[in-house]
Short mmCIF file of C-alpha atoms in Angstrom, two decimals:
data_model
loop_
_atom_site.label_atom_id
_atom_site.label_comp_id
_atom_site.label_asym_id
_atom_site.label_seq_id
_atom_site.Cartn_x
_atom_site.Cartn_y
_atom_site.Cartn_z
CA UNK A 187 -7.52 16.12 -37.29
CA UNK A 188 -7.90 18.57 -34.21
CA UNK A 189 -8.62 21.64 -36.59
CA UNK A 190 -11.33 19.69 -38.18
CA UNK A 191 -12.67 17.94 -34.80
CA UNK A 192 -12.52 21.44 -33.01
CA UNK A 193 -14.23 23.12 -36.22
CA UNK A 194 -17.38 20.56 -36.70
CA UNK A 195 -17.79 20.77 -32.65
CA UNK A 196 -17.84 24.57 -32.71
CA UNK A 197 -20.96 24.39 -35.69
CA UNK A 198 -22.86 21.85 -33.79
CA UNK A 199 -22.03 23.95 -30.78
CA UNK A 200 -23.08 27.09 -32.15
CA UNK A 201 -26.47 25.44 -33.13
CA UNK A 202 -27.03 23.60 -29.89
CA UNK A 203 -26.14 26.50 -28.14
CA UNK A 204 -29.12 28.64 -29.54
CA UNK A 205 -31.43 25.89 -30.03
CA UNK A 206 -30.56 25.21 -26.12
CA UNK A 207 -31.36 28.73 -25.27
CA UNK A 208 -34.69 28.93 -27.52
CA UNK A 209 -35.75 26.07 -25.83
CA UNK A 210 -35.41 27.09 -22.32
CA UNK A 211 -36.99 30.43 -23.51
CA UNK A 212 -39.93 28.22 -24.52
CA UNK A 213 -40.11 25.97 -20.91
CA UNK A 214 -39.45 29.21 -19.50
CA UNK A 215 -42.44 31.31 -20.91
CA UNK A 216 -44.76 27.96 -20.62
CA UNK A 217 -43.87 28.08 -16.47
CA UNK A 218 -44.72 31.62 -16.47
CA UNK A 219 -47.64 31.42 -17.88
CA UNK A 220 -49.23 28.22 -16.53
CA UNK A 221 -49.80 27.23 -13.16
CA UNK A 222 -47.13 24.34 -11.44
CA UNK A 223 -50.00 22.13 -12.13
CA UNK A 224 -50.66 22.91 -15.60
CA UNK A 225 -47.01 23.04 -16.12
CA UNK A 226 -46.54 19.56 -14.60
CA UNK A 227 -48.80 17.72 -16.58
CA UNK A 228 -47.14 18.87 -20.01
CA UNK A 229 -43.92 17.86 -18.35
CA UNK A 230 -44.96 13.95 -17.52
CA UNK A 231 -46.51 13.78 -21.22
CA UNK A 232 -43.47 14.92 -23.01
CA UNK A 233 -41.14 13.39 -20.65
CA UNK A 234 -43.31 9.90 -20.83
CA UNK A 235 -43.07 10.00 -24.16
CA UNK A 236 -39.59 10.53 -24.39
CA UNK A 237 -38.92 7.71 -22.07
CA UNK A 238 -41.47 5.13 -24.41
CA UNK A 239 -39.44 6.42 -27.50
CA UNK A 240 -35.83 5.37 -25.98
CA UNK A 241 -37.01 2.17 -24.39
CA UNK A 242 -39.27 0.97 -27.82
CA UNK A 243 -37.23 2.97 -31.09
CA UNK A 244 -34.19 2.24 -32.02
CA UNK A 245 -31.62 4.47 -31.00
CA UNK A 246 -29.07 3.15 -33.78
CA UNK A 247 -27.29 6.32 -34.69
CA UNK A 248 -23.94 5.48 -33.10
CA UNK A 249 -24.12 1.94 -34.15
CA UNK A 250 -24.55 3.16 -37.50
CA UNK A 251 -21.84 5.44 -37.63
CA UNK A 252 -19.72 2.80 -36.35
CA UNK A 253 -20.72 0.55 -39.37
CA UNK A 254 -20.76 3.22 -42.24
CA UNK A 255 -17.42 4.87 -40.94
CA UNK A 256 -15.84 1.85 -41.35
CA UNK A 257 -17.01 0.97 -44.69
CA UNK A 258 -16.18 4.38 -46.01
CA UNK A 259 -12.91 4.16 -44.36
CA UNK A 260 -12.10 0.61 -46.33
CA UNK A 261 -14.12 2.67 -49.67
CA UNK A 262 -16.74 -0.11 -49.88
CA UNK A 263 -19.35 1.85 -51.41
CA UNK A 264 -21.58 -1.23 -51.50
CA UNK A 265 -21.53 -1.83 -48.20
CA UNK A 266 -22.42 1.71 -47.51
CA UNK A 267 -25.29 2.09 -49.20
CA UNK A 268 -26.76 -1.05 -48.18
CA UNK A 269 -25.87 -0.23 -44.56
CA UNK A 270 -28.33 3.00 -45.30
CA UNK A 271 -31.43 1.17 -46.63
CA UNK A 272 -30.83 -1.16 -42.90
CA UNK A 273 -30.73 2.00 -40.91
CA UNK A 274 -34.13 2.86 -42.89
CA UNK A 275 -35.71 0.05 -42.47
CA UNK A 276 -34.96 -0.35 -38.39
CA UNK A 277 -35.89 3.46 -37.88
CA UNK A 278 -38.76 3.29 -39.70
CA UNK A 279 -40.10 -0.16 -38.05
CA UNK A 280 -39.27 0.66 -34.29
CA UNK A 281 -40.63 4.17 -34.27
CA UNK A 282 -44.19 2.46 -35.27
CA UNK A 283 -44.30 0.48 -33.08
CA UNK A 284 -43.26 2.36 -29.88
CA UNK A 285 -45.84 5.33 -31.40
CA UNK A 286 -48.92 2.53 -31.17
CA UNK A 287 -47.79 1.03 -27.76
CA UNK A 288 -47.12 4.38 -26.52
CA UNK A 289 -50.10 5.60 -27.20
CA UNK A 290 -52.26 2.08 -26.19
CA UNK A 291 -50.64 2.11 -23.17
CA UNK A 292 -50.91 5.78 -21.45
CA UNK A 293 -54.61 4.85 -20.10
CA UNK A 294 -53.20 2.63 -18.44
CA UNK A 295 -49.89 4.24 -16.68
CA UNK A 296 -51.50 7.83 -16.47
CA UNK A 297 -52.55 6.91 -12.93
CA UNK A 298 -49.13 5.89 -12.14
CA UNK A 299 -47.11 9.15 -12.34
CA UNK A 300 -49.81 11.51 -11.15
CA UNK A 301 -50.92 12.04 -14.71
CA UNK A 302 -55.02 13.76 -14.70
CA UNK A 303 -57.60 11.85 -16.43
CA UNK A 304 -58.44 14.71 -18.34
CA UNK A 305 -54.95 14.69 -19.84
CA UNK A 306 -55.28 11.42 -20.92
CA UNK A 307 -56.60 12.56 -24.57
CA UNK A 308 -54.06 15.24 -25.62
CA UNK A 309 -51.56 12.63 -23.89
CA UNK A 310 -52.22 9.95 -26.78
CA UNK A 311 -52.21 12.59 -29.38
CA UNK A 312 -48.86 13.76 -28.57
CA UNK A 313 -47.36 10.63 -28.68
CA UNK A 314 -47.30 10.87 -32.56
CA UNK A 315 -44.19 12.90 -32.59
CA UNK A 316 -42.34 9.61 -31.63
CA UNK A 317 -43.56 8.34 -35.33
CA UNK A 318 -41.03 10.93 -37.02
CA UNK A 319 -38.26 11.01 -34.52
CA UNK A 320 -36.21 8.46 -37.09
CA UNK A 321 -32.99 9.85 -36.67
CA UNK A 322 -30.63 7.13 -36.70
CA UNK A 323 -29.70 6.67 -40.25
CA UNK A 324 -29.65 10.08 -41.05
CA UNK A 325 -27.39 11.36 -38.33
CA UNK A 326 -25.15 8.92 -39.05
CA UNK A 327 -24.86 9.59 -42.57
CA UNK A 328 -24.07 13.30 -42.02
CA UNK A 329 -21.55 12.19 -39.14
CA UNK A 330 -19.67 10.34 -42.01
CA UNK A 331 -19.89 13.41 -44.29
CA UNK A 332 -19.01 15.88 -42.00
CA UNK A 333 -22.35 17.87 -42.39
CA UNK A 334 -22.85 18.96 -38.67
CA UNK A 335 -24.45 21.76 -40.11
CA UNK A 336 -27.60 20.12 -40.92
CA UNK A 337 -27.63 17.89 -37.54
CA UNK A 338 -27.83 21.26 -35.66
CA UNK A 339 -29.79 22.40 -37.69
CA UNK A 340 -33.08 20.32 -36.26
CA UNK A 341 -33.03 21.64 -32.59
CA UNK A 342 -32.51 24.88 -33.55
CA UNK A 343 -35.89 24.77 -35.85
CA UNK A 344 -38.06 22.95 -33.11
CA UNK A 345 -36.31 25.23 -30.72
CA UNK A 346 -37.25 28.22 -32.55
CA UNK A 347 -41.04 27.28 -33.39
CA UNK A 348 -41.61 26.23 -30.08
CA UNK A 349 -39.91 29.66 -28.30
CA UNK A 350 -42.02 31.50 -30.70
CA UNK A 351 -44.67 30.13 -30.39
CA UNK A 352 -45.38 29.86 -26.98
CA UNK A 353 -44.51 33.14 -27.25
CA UNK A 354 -47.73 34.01 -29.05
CA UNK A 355 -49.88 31.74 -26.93
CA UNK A 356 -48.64 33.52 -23.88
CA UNK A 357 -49.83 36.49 -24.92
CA UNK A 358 -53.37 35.31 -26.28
CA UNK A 359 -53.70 34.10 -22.85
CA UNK A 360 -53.92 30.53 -24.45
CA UNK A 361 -54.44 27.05 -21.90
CA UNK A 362 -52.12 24.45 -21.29
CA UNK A 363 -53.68 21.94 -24.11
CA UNK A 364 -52.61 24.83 -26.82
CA UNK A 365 -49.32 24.65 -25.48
CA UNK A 366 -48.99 21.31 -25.48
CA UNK A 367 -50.37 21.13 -28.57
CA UNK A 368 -47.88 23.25 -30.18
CA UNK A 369 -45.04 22.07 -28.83
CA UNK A 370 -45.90 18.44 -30.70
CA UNK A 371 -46.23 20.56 -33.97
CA UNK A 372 -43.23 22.68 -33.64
CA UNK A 373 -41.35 19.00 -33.27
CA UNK A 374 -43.28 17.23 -35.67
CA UNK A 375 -42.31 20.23 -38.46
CA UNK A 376 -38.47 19.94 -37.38
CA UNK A 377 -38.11 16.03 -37.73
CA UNK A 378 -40.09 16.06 -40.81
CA UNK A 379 -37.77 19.09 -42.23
CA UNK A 380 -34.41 17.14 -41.58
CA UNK A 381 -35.41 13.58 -42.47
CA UNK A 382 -36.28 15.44 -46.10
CA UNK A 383 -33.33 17.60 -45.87
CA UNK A 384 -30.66 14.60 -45.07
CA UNK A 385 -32.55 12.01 -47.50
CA UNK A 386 -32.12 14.75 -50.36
CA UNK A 387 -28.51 15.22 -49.54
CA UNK A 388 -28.13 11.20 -49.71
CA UNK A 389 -29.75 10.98 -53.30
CA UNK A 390 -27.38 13.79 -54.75
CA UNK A 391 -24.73 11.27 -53.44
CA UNK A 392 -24.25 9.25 -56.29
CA UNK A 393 -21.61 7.14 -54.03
CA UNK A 394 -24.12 5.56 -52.14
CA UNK A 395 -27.63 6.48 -53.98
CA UNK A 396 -26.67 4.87 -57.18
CA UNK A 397 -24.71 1.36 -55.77
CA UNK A 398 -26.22 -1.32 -56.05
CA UNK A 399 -26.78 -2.92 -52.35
CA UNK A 400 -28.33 -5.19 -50.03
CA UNK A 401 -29.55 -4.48 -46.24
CA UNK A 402 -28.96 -8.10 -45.57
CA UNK A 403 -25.76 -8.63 -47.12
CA UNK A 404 -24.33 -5.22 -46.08
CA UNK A 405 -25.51 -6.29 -42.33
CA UNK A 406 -24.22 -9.69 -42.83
CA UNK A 407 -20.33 -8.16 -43.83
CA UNK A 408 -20.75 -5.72 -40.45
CA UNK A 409 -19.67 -8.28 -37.70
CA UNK A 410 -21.82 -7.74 -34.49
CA UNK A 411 -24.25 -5.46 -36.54
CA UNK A 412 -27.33 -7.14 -34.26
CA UNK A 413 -25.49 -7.45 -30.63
CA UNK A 414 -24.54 -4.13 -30.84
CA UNK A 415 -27.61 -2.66 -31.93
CA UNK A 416 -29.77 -4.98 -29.54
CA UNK A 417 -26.94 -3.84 -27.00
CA UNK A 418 -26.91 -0.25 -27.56
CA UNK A 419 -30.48 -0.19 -27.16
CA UNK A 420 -30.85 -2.13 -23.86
CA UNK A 421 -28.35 0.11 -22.34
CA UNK A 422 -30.26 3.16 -23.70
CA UNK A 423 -33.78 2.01 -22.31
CA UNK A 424 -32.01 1.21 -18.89
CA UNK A 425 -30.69 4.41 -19.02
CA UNK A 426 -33.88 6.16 -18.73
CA UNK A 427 -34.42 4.60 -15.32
CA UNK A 428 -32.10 7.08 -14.79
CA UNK A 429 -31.66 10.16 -17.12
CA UNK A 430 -35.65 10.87 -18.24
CA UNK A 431 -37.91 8.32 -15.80
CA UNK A 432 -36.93 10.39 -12.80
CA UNK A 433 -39.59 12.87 -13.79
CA UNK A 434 -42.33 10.49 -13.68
CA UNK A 435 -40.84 9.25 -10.32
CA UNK A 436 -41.05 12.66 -9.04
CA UNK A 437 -44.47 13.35 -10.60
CA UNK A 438 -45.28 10.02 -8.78
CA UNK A 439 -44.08 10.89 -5.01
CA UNK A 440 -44.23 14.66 -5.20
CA UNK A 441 -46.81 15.57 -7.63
CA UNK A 442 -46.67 18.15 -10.57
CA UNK A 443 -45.32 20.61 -8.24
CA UNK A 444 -42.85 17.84 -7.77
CA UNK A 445 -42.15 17.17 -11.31
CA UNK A 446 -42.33 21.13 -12.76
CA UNK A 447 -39.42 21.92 -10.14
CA UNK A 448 -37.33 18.96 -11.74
CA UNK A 449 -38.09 19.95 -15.03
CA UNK A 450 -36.91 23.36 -14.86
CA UNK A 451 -33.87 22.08 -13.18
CA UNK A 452 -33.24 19.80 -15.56
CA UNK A 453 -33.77 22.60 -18.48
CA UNK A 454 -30.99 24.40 -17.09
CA UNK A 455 -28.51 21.66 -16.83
CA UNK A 456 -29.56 20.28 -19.65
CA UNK A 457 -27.90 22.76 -21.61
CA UNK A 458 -24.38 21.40 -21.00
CA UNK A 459 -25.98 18.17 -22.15
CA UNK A 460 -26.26 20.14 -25.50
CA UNK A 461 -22.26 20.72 -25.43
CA UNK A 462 -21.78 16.69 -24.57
CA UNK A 463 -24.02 15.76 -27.41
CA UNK A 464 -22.10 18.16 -30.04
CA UNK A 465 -18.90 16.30 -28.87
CA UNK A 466 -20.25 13.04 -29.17
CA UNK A 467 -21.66 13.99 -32.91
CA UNK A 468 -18.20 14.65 -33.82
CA UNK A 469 -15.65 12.35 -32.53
CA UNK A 470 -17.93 9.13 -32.93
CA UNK A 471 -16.76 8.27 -36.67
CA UNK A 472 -12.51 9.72 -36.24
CA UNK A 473 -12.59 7.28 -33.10
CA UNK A 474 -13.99 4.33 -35.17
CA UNK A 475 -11.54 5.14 -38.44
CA UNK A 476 -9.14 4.76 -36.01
CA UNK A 477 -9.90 1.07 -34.37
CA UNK A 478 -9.92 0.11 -38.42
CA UNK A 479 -6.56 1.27 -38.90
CA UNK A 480 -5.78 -0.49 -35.78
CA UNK A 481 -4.41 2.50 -34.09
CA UNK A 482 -5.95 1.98 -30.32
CA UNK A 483 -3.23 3.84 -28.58
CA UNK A 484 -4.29 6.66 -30.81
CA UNK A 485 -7.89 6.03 -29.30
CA UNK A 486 -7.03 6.27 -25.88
CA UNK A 487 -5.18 9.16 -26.13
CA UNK A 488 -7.72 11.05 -28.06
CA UNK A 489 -10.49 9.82 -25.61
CA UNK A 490 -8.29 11.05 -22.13
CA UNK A 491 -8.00 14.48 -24.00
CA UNK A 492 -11.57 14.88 -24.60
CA UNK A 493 -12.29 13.46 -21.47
CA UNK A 494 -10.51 16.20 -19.65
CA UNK A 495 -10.97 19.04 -21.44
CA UNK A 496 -14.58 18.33 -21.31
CA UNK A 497 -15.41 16.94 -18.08
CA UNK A 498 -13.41 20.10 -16.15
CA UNK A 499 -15.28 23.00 -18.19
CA UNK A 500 -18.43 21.17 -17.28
CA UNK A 501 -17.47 21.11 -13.48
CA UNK A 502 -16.38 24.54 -13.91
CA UNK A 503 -20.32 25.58 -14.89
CA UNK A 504 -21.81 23.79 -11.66
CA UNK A 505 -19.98 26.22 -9.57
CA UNK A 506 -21.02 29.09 -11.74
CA UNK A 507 -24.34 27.66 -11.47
CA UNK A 508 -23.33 27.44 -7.11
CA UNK A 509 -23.02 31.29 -7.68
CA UNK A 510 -26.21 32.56 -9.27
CA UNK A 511 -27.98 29.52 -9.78
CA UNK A 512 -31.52 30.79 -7.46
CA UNK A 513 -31.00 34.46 -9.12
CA UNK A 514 -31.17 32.69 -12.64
CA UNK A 515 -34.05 30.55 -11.49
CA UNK A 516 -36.27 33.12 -10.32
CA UNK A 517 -35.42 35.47 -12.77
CA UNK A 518 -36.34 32.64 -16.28
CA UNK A 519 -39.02 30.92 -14.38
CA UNK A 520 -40.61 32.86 -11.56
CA UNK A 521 -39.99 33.21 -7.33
CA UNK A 522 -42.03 29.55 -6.93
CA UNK A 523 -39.22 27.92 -8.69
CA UNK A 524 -36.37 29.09 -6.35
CA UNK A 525 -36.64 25.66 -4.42
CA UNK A 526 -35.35 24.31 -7.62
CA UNK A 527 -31.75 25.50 -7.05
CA UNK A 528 -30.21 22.82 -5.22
CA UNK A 529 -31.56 20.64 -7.88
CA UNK A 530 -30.08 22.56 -10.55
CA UNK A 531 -26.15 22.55 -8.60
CA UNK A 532 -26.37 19.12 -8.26
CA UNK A 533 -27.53 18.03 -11.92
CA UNK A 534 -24.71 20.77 -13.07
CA UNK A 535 -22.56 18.16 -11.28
CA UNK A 536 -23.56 15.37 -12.64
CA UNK A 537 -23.43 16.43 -15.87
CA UNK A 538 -20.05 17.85 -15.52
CA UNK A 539 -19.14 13.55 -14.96
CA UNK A 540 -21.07 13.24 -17.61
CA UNK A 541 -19.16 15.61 -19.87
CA UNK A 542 -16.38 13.49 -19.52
CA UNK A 543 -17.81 10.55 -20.56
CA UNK A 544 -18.66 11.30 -23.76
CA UNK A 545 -15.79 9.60 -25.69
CA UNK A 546 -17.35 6.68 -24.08
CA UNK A 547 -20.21 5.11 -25.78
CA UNK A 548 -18.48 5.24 -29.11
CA UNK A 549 -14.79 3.89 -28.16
CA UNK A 550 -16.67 1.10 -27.20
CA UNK A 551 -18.26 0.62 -29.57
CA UNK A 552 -15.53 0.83 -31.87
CA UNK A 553 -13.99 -1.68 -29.90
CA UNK A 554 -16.24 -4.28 -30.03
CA UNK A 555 -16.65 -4.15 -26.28
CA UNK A 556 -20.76 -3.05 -25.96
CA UNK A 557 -21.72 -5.69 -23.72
CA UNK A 558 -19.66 -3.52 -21.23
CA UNK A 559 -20.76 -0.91 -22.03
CA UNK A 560 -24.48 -2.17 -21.11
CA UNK A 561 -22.75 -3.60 -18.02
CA UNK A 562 -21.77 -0.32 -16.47
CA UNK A 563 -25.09 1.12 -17.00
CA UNK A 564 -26.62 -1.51 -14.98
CA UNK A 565 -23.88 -0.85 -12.86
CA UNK A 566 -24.46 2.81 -12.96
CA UNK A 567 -28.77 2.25 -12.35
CA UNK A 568 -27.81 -0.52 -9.62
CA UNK A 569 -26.28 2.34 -7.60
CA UNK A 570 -28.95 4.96 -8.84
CA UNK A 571 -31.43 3.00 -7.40
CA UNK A 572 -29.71 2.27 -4.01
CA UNK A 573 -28.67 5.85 -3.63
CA UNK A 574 -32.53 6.92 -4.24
CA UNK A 575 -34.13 4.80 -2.01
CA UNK A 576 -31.78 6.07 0.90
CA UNK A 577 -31.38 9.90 -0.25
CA UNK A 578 -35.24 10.67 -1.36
CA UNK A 579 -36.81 10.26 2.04
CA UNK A 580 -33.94 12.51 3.84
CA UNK A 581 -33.26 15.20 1.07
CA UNK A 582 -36.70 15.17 -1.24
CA UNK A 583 -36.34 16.04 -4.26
CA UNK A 584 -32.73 16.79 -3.94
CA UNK A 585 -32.23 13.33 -3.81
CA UNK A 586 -32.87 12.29 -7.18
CA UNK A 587 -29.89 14.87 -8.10
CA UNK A 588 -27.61 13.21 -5.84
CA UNK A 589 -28.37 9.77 -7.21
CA UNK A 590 -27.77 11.06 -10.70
CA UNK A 591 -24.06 12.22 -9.78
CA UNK A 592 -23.84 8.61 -8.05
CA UNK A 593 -24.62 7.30 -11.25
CA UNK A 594 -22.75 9.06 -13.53
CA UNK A 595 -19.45 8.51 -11.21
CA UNK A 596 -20.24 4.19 -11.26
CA UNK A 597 -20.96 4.53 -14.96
CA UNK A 598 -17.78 6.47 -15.88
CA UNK A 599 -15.67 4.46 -13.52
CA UNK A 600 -16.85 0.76 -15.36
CA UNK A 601 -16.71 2.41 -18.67
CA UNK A 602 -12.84 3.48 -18.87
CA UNK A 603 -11.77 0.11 -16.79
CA UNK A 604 -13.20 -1.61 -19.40
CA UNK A 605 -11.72 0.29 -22.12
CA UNK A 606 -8.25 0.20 -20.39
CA UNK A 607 -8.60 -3.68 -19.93
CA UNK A 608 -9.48 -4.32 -23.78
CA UNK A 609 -7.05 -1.52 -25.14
CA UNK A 610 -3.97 -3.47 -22.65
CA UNK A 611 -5.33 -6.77 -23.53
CA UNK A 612 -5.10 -7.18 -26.78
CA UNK A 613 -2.41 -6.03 -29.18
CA UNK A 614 -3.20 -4.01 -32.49
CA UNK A 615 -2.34 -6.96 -34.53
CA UNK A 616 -4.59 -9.36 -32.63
CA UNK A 617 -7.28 -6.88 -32.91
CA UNK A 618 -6.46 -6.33 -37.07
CA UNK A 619 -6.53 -9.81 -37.30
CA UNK A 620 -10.07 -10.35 -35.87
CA UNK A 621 -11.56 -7.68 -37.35
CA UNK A 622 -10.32 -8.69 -40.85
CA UNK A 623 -11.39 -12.77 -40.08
CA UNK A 624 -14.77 -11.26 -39.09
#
């Protein structure tokens, strides 16, 4: 199992890794090129609607994997296909809906994060990339089938047309609508390319193409299908108070200067987020084959390994990042940037927390415990917001970095109590025994 684990991370890695740096090539020629204003006000579009798509779509893909793991591991075929035509149908439902209310509402909230009227326009337009950002199902389904290949291979596409294009525009001396503009296409042409891609793969699968199956009844046979995916999601939008709203905070209270200096922060550090994601791809379905075998000391054991392994090379990069961080700044993004460095240690640090963590969201999952997981989030945002209200005024922008390693230290705290509690509770033939009654 560690071979294959340590073999799927290392393709996903290898993709994220140069999608990652394509990306920040991108951010980095768009800050170059455009003024901290200009800059800023791309920045609260893309990052408002990446907060509307989180709160309002459905992020099902690790419910989903849960669900369709399972069923593969007990070879109910039935179940499996059905429990793809349900992933469908909620991707395809919720990512209408947040694209019209996204798009209805940013008159209204412009105002409220420092967004221009002017921007107001190629705001709503952009919000159409939420429309084909249905990855749920599909991720899931190449989780199951081991094809990390193909989940890498989206970022890297919308990495590369974006880098290259902005690139180009750069060059022509282009505004900041054309580069806002293409960044929505370059995404747009990725999503579109692996929803086809993944959806062709699943009809050459005569397994679960060709069954005969219901959404209903397959959802019906998944105990806690709904709570978890109603759960999942709440904790996800909450989350964004923390992870993605902060940019619209800052926009709010500092400004687009304000908000460009987070984002190119965040840019940086976001590419150990890329590593934590990889990892997450890969161990969600092993950990949920597991729980249905009943094995939940295997679970734990797994889940401390990854923990530590993960969570110490990601503290190891924020003091790297301690090192050369301001060099690295000013060299990618320019000499107005370097107040962004203490920013960028202290988001290395919390994401180094957050490295750890990552076996998380899917052991609980597996173990029927999501309601906890939702309740260290709130736990997690509870202290976020305490933590910002004091360390804002005294430390500026810094401040929203230090409540985001506050956050990520209540969050991971709750989470393995939790999972301790449940795993020490509960014996693997109670836990059999429910599952199979269920």
């Amino acid at each position: 199992m560690g071979r294959s684990i340590a073999s799927s991370w290392s393709k996903l890695v290898g993709s994220n890794v140069v999608g990652g740096a394509m990306q920040f090539i991108a951010v980095a020629i768009a800050a170059r090129a455009l003024s901290l204003e200009a800059f800023g006000m791309i920045v609260l579009i893309q990052t408002y609607a990446k907060v509307v798509d989180a709160l309002l779509n459905f992020q099902s893909v690790n419910v989903l994997t849960h669900f369709l793991a399972d069923a593969q591991e007990r070879d109910d075929r039935s179940r499996f296909a059905g429990l793809l035509k349900a992933g469908l149908l909620v991707d395809l439902g919720t990512a209408l809906f947040a694209t019209v209310l996204a798009a209805a509402l940013l008159p209204v909230l412009a105002p409220v994060f420092g967004l221009a009227e002017e921007w107001i326009a190629p705001g709503m337009l952009f919000c159409l990339v939420i429309l084909t950002r249905i990855f749920g199902v599909t991720e899931a389904y190449l989780r199951c089938h081991d094809r990390f290949w193909l989940v890498g291979a989206r970022p890297v596409l919308a990495a590369g047309l974006t880098a290259g294009g902005s690139l180009f525009l750069w060059l022509a001396g282009a505004d900041a609508r054309a580069f806002l503009l293409l960044w929505m296409l370059a995404e747009v042409m990725a999503n579109l390319f692996f929803i086809g891609a993944t959806w062709h793969a699943i009809r050459r699968d005569s397994a679960s193409a060709a069954e005969p199956s219901s959404a209903r009844e397959a959802i019906a046979a998944s105990a806690g299908f709904w709570p978890m995916m109603w759960q999942t999601n709440a904790t996800t939008g909450i989350r964004m108070l923390t992870q993605d709203i902060d940019v619209l905070f800052a926009g709010s209270v500092f400004g687009p200067t304000g908000a460009s200096l987070l984002r190119v922060a965040k840019s940086l550090a976001n590419q150990v987020g890329q590593l934590a994601r990889a990892l997450q791809q890969v161990v969600s379905a092993p950990i949920s084959r597991m729980v249905t075998r009943g094995d939940l000391r295997a679970v734990t054991r797994y889940s401390t390994r990854v923990a530590m392994l993960a969570g110490g090379g990601g503290l190891a990069l924020a003091t790297v990042m301690f090192a050369v961080g301001q060099p690295i700044l000013v060299a990618a993004f320019g000499s107005e940037f370097a107040p962004a460095y203490w920013l960028t240690v202290l988001l290395f640090t919390s994401r180094g927390v957050y490295l750890a963590g990552v076996t998380l969201l899917p052991t609980m999952l597996a173990l029927d415990i999501s309601g906890l997981y939702l309740r260290s989030v709130i736990l997690g945002t509870l202290a976020f917001g305490v933590v910002l209200a004091i360390a804002v005024p005294a430390f500026g922008l810094a401040g929203i970095a230090i409540s985001h390693i506050v956050f990520e230290v209540v969050w991971f705290a709750a989470c393995w109590l939790a999972i301790h509690q449940r795993v020490a509770g509960r014996g693997l033939h109670s836990l059999t025994t429910a599952r199979g009654s269920s």
